[in-house]
Short mmCIF file of C-alpha atoms in Angstrom, two decimals:
data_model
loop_
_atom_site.label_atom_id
_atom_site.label_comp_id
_atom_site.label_asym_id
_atom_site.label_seq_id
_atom_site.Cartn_x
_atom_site.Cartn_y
_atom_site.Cartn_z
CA UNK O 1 -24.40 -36.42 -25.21
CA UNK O 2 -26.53 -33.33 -24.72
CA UNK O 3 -23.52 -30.95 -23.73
CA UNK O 4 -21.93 -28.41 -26.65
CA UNK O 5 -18.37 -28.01 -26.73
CA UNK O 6 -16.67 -24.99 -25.56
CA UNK O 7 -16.05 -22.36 -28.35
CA UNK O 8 -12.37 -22.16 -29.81
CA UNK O 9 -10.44 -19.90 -28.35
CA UNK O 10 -8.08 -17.11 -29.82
CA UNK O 11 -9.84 -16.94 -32.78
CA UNK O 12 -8.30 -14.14 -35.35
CA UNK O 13 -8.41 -13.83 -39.21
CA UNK O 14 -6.71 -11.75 -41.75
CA UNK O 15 -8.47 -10.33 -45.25
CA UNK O 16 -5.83 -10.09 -47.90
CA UNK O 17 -8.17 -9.07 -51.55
CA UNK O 18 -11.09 -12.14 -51.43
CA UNK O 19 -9.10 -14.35 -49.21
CA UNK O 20 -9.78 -14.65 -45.65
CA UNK O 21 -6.71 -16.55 -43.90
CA UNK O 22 -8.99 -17.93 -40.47
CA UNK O 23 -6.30 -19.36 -37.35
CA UNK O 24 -7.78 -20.42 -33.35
CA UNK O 25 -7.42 -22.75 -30.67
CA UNK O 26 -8.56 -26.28 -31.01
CA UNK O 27 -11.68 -26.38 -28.49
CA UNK O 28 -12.52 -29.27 -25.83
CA UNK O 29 -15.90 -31.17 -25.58
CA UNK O 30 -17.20 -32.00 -22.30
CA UNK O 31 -13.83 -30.77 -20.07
CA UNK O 32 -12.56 -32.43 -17.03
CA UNK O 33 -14.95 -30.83 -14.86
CA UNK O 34 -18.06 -31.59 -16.39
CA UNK O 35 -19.67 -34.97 -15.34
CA UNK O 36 -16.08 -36.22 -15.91
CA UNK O 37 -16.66 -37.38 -19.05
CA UNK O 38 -14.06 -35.15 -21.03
CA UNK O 39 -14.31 -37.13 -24.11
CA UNK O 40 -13.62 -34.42 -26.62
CA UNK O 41 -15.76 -35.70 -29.44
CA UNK O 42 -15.08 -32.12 -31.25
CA UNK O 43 -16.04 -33.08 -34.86
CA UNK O 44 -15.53 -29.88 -36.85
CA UNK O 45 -15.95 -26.49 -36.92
CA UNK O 46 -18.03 -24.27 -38.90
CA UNK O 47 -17.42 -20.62 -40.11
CA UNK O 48 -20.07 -18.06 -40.75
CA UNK O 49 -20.07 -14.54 -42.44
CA UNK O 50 -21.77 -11.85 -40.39
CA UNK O 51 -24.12 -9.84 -42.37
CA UNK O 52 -26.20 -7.39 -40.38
CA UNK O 53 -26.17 -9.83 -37.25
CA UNK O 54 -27.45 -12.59 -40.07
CA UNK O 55 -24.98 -15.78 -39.97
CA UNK O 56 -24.13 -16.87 -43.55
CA UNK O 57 -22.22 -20.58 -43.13
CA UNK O 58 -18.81 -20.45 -45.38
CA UNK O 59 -17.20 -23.49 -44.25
CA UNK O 60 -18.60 -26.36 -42.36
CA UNK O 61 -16.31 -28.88 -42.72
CA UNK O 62 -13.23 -27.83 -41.41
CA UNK O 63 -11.50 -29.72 -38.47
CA UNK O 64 -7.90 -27.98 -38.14
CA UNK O 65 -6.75 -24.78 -36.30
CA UNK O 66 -6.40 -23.06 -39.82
CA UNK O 67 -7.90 -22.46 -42.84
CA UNK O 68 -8.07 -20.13 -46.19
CA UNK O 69 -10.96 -19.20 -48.17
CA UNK O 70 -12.08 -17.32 -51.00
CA UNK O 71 -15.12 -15.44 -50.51
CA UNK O 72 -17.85 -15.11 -53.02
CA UNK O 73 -19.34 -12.05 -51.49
CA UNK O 74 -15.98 -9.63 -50.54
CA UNK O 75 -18.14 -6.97 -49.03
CA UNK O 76 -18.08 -9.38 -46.09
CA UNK O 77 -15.40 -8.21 -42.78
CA UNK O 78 -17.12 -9.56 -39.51
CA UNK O 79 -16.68 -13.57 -39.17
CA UNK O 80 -17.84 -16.33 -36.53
CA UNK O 81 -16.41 -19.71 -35.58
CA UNK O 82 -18.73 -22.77 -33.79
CA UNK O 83 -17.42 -25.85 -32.25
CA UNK O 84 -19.77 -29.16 -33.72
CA UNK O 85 -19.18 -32.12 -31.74
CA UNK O 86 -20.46 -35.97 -33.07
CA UNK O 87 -23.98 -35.47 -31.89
CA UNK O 88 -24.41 -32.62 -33.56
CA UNK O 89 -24.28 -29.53 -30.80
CA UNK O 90 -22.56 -26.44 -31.77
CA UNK O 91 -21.00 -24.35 -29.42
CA UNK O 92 -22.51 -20.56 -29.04
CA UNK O 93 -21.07 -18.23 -31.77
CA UNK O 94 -17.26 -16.84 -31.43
CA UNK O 95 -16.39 -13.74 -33.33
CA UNK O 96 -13.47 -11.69 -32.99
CA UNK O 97 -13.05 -8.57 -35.24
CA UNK O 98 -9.24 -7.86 -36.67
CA UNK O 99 -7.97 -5.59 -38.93
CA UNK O 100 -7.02 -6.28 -42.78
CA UNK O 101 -3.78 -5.67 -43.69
CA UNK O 102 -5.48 -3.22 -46.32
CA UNK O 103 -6.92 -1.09 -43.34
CA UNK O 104 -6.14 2.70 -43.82
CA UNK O 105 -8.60 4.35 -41.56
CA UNK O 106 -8.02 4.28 -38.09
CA UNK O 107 -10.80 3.24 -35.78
CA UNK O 108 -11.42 4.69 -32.47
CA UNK O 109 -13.90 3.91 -29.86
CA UNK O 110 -14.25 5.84 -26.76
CA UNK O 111 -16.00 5.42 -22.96
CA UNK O 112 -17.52 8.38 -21.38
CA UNK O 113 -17.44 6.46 -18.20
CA UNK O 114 -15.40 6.66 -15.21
CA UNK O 115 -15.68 3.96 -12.64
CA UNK O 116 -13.60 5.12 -9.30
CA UNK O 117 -16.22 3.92 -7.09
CA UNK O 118 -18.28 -0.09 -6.44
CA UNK O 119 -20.40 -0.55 -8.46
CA UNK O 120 -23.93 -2.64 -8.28
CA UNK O 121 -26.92 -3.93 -9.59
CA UNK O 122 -27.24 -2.38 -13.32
CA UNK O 123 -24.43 -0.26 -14.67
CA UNK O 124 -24.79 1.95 -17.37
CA UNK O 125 -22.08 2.29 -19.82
CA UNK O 126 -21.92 4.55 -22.95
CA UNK O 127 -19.34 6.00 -25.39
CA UNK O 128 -18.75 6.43 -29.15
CA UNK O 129 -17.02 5.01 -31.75
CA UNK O 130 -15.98 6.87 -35.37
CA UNK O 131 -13.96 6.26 -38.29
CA UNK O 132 -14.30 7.66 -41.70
CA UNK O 133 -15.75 4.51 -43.12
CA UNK O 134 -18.90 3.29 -41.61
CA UNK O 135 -18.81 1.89 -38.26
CA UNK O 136 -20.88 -1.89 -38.92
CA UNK O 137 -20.95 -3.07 -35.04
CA UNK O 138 -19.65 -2.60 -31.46
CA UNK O 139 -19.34 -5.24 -29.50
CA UNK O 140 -18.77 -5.72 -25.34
CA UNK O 141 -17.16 -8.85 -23.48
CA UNK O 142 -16.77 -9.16 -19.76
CA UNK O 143 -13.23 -10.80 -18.64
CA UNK O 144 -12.68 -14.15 -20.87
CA UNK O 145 -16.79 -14.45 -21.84
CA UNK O 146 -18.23 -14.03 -25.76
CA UNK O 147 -18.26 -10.98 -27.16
CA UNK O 148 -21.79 -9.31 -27.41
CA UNK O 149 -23.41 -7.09 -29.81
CA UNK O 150 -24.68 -3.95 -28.49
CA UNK O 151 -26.76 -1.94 -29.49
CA UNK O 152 -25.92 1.13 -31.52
CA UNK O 153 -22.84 2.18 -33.56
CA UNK O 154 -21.46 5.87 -33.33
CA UNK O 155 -23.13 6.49 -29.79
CA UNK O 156 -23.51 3.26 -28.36
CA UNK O 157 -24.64 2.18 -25.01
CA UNK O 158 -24.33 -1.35 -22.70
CA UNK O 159 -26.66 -1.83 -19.77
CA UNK O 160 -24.53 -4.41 -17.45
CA UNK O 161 -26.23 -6.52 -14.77
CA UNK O 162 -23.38 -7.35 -11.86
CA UNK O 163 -25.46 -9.52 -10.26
CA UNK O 164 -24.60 -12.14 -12.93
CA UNK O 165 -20.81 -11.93 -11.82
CA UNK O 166 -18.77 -12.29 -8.70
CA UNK O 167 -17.83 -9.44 -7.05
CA UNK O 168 -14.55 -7.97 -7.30
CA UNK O 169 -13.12 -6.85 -10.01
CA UNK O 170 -13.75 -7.39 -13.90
CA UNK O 171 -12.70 -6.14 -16.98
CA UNK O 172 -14.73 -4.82 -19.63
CA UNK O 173 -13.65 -4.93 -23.16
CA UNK O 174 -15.67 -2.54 -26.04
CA UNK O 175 -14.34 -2.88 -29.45
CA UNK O 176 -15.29 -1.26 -32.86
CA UNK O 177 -15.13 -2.36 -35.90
CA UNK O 178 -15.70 -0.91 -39.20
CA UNK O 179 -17.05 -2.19 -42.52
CA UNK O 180 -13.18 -2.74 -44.18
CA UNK O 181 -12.42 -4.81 -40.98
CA UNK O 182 -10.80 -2.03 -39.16
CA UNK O 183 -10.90 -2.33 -35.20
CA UNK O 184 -10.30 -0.42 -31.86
CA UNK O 185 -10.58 -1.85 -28.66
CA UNK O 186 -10.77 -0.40 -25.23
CA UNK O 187 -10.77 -1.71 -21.93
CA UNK O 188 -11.62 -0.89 -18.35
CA UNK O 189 -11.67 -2.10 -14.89
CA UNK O 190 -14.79 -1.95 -12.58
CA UNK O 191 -14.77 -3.10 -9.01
CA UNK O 192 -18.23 -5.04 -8.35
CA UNK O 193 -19.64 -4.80 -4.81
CA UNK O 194 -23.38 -6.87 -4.50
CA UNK O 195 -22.67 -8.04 -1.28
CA UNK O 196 -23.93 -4.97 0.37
CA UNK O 197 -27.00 -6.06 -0.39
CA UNK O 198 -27.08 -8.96 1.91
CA UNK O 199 -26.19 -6.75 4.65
CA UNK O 200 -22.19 -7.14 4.28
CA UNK O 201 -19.84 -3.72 5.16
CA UNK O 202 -18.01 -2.82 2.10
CA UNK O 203 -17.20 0.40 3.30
CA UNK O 204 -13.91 1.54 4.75
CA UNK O 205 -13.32 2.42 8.61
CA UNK O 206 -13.54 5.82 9.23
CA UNK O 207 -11.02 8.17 11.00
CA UNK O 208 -12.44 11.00 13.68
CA UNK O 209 -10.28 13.10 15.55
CA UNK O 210 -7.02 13.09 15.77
CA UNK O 211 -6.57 12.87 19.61
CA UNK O 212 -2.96 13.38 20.23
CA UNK O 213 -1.24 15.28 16.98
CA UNK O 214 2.52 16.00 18.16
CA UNK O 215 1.84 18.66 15.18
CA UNK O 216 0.39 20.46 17.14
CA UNK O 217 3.06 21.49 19.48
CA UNK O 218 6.50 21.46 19.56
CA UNK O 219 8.30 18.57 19.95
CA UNK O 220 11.51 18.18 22.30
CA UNK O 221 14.79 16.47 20.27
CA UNK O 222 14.66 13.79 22.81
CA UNK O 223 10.76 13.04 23.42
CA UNK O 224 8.91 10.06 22.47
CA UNK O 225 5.93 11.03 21.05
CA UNK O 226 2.52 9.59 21.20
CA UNK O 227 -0.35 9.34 18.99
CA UNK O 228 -4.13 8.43 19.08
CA UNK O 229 -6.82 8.76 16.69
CA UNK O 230 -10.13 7.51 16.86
CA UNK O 231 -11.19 4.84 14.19
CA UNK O 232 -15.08 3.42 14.25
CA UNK O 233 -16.77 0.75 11.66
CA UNK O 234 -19.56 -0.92 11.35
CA UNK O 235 -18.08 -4.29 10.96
CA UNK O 236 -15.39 -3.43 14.03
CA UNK O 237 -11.55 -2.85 13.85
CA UNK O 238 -9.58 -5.71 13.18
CA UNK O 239 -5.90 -3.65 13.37
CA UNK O 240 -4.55 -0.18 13.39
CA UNK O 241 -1.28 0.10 12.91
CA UNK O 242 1.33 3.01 12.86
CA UNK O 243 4.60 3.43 10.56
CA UNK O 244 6.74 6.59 9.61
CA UNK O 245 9.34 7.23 7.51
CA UNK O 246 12.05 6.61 9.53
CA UNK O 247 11.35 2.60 9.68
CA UNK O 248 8.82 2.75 12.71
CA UNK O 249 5.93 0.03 12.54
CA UNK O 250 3.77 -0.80 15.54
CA UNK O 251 0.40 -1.79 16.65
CA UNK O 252 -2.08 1.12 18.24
CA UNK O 253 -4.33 -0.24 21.05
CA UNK O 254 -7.26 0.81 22.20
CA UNK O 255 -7.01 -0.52 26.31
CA UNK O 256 -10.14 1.35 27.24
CA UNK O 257 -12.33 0.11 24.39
CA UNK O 258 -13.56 3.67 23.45
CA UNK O 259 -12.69 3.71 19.76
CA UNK O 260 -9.65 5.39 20.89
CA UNK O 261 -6.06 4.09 18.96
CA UNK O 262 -2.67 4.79 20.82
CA UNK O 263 0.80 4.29 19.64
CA UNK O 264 4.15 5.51 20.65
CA UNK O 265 6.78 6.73 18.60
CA UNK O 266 10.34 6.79 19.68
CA UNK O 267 12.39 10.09 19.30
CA UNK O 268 13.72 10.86 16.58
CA UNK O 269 16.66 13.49 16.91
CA UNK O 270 15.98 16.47 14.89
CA UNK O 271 14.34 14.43 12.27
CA UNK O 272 11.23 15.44 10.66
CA UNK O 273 8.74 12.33 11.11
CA UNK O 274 6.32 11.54 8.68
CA UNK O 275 4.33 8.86 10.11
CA UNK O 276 1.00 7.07 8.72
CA UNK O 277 -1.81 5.43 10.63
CA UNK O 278 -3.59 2.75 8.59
CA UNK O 279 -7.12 0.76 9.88
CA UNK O 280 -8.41 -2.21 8.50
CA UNK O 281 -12.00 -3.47 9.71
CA UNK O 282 -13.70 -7.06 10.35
CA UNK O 283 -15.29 -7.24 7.05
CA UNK O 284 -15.11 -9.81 4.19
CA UNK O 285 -13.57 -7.53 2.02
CA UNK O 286 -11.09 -6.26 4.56
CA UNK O 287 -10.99 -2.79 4.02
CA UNK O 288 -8.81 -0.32 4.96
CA UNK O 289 -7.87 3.57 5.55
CA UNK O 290 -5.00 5.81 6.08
CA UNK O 291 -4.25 8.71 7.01
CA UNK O 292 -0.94 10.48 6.90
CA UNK O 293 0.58 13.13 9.01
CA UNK O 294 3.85 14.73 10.69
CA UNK O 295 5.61 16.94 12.60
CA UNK O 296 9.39 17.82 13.28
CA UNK O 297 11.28 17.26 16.31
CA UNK O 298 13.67 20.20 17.32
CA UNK O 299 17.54 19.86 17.02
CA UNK O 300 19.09 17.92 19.70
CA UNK O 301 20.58 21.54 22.32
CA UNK O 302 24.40 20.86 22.30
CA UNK O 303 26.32 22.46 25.28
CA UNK O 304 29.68 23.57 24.57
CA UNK O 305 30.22 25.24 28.27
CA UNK O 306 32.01 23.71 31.16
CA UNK O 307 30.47 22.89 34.62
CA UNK O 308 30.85 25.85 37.04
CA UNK O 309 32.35 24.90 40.27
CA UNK O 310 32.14 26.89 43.15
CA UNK O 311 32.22 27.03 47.04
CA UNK O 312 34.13 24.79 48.15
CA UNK O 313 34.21 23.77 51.79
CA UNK O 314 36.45 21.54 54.07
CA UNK O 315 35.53 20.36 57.73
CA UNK O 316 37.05 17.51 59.43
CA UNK O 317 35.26 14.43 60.36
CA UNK O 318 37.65 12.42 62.73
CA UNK O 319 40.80 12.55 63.72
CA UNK O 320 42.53 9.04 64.39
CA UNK O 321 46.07 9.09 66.45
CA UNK O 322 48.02 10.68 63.17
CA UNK O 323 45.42 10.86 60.93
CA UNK O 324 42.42 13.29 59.87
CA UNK O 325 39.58 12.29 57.61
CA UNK O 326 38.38 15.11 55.41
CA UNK O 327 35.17 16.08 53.99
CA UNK O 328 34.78 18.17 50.95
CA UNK O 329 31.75 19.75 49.95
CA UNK O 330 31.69 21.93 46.32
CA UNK O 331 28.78 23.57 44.35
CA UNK O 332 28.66 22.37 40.95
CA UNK O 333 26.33 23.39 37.86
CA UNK O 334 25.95 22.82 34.76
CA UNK O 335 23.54 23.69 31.63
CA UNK O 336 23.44 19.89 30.64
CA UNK O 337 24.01 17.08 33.18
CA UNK O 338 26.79 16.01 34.81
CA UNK O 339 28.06 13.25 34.68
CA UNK O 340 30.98 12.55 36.56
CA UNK O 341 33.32 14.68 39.70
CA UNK O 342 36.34 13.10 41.02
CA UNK O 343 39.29 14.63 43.23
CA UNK O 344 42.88 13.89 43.66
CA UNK O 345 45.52 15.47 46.81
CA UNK O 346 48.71 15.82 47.13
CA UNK O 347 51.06 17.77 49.51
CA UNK O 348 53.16 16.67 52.56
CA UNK O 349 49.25 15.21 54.36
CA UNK O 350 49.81 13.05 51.54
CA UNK O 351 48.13 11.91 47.97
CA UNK O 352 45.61 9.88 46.74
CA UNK O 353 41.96 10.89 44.82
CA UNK O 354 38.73 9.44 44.65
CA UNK O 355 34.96 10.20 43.88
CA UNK O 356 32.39 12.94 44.84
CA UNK O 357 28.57 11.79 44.96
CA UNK O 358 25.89 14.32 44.52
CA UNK O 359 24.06 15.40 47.74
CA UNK O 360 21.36 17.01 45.92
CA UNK O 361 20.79 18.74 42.55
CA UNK O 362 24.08 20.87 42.70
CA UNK O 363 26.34 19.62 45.89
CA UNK O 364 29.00 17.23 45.75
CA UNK O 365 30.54 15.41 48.06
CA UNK O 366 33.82 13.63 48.88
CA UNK O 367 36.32 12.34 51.78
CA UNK O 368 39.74 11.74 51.66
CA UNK O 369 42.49 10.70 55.00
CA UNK O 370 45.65 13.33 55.27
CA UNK O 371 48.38 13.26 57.87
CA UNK O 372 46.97 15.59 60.86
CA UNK O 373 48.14 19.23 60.47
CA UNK O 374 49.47 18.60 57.22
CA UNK O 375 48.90 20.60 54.41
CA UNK O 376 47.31 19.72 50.90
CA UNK O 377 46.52 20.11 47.29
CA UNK O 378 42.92 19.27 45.76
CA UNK O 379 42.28 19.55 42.35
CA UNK O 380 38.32 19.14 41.66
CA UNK O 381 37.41 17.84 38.15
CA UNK O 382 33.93 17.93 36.50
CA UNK O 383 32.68 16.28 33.07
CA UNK O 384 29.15 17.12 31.54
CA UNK O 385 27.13 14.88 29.28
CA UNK O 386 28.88 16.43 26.30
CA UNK O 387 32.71 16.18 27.32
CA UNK O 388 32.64 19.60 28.39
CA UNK O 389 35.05 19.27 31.83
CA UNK O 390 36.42 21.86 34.83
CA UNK O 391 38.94 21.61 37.37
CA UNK O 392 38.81 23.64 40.46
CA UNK O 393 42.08 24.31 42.47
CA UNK O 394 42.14 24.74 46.33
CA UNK O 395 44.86 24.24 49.08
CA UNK O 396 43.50 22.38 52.32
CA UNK O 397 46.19 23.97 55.22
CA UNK O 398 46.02 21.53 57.29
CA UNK O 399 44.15 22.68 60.44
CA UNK O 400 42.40 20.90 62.57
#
């Protein structure tokens, strides 16, 4: 067996006086996924003293998950764990810095670093770290890996290859520690993109114009209102799509293949619409932009006048032995539309009512039957779109 073990995990430790109380995870030798052996021959574990970056073995026999010891030396504060397994191979070095329950003095550790952007390549990272007693190491790990020694103490500085990780994001974890045992420990994300460098788009599409902005002009209470915006990428456009406020979500097309994005709202009465157009391109990474807008429809116009009716005419059509069939004709307007004009008569010609169709934008028109040169009563009724309604009164004498 030429494989180490994994190092233990979680390891922590607490300095009470001389005593150091030491407590971690059990670790596995050769795990499932390697060779499929995972015969966990973990023999032991042995614990150092860090001196200056020198290990000075403590313990080597140990095989639980916790152990107390009394150190010679008690200017010691920085300890290591490795994982022996029967053959004799140790696991790489796992130290973990925590603070005594004697600490007074509060450790800080700062990064003068603000990643908002991918990152690539080799990162520079820097920052301090104080405390009034003297600051013994700083020390860097990247997600779940070891932790690292850097370099420097109060202005301290880590030089991070991404090309060793995957991209995406990763956390990186700087901690201080002081000689007492005192720690800080800071963290930050930073978003790795390599894959540029293979020729890969990692950047996000890109909005032009805005075509069509109904901000631009006003907007009727009862208009649909359409919007395009042009969108490019390198990679292409795999969607654009266009929500508001109000519950609105669609797709915007592009039907002449122009880089050109359309979408159609509905109306919205009197609503102020505040709609978003969002892009997302072809690329591995699927990347994506928005932008946001809006613009406010005017109030729906509410009509509280009645039609006007006016001009009224009669001329007969036929007569028929006793009987004479009618025609009405009658001017009606109206601010909104109309949407309905009856009739009734009544009178010694006789009674009865019925409908008047529109001729044309304004004339209305109607027939009734009344005895022949009998007399009768119309009464001309018209309702608008809003309820609004007028009756016109006229006497038909009953000449032929």
């Amino acid at each position: 067996d030429n494989d180490p073990p994994e190092g233990p995990s979680d390891f922590r430790y607490t300095i009470v006086g001389s005593t150091v109380i030491f407590d971690w995870t059990l670790s596995l030798d050769d795990p499932f996924w390697a060779n499929d052996q995972g015969d966990n021959d973990v023999a032991g574990y042995s614990l150092f003293a860090l001196d200056g970056g020198n290990e000075e073995l403590i313990d080597n026999s140990t095989q639980a998950g916790q152990t107390s010891i009394t150190l010679p030396n008690q200017g010691n504060s920085i300890f290591g764990i490795k994982a022996i397994d029967l053959c004799g191979n140790s696991s790489s070095l796992v130290t973990r810095v925590v603070q005594s329950v004697n600490c007074q003095n509060k450790v800080t550790i700062t990064i003068d670093n603000d990643f908002t952007e991918p990152q690539e390549e080799t990162v520079t990272i820097r920052g301090t770290a104080s405390s009034s007693d003297y600051i013994s190491c700083v020390e860097v790990k990247i997600d779940t890996d070891d932790w690292i020694t850097l370099e420097g103490t109060y202005n301290w500085v880590f030089y991070w290859d991404t090309t060793l990780v995957t991209d995406g994001t990763h956390i990186i974890t700087f901690q201080a520690s002081d000689e007492v045992g005192c720690y800080h420990m800071v963290s930050l994300e930073v978003d790795v993109q390599n894959s540029k460098n293979e020729g890969e788009d990692i950047t996000p599409p890109i909005f032009g114009e805005i075509i069509q902005d109904p901000a631009q002009d006003p907007v009727e209470a009862d208009q649909s209102v359409e919007i395009c915006v042009e969108v490019t990428d390198p990679s292409g456009i795999s969607s654009v799509n266009l929500t508001s406020n109000l519950g609105d979500d669609l797709v915007m097309t592009d039907p002449d293949f122009n880089d050109i994005y359309c979408g159609e709202l509905p109306a919205h009465n009197g609503e102020t619409v505040i709609y978003s157009t969002t892009a997302r391109d072809n690329s591995p990474n699927y990347n994506q932009a928005t932008i946001n807008a809006g613009y406010s429809q005017s109030s729906p116009a509410i009509d509280t006048d009645p039609p006007s009716i006016s001009s009224v005419n009669f001329s007969i059509l036929w007569i028929e032995q006793s009987q004479a069939t009618i025609a009405i004709t009658a001017l009606i307007t109206d601010a909104s539309i109309i949407d309905e004009v009856s009739f009734t008569y009544s009178g010694s010609g006789g009674e009865g009512g019925g409908e008047m169709s529109p001729m044309d934008q304004s004339t209305y028109f109607g027939t009734y039957q009344r005895q022949k040169n009998k007399s009768c009563t119309l009464t001309i009724t018209a309702i608008d779109e809003f309820g609004n309604t007028a009756t016109y009164v006229i006497s038909d004498e009953g000449a032929q």
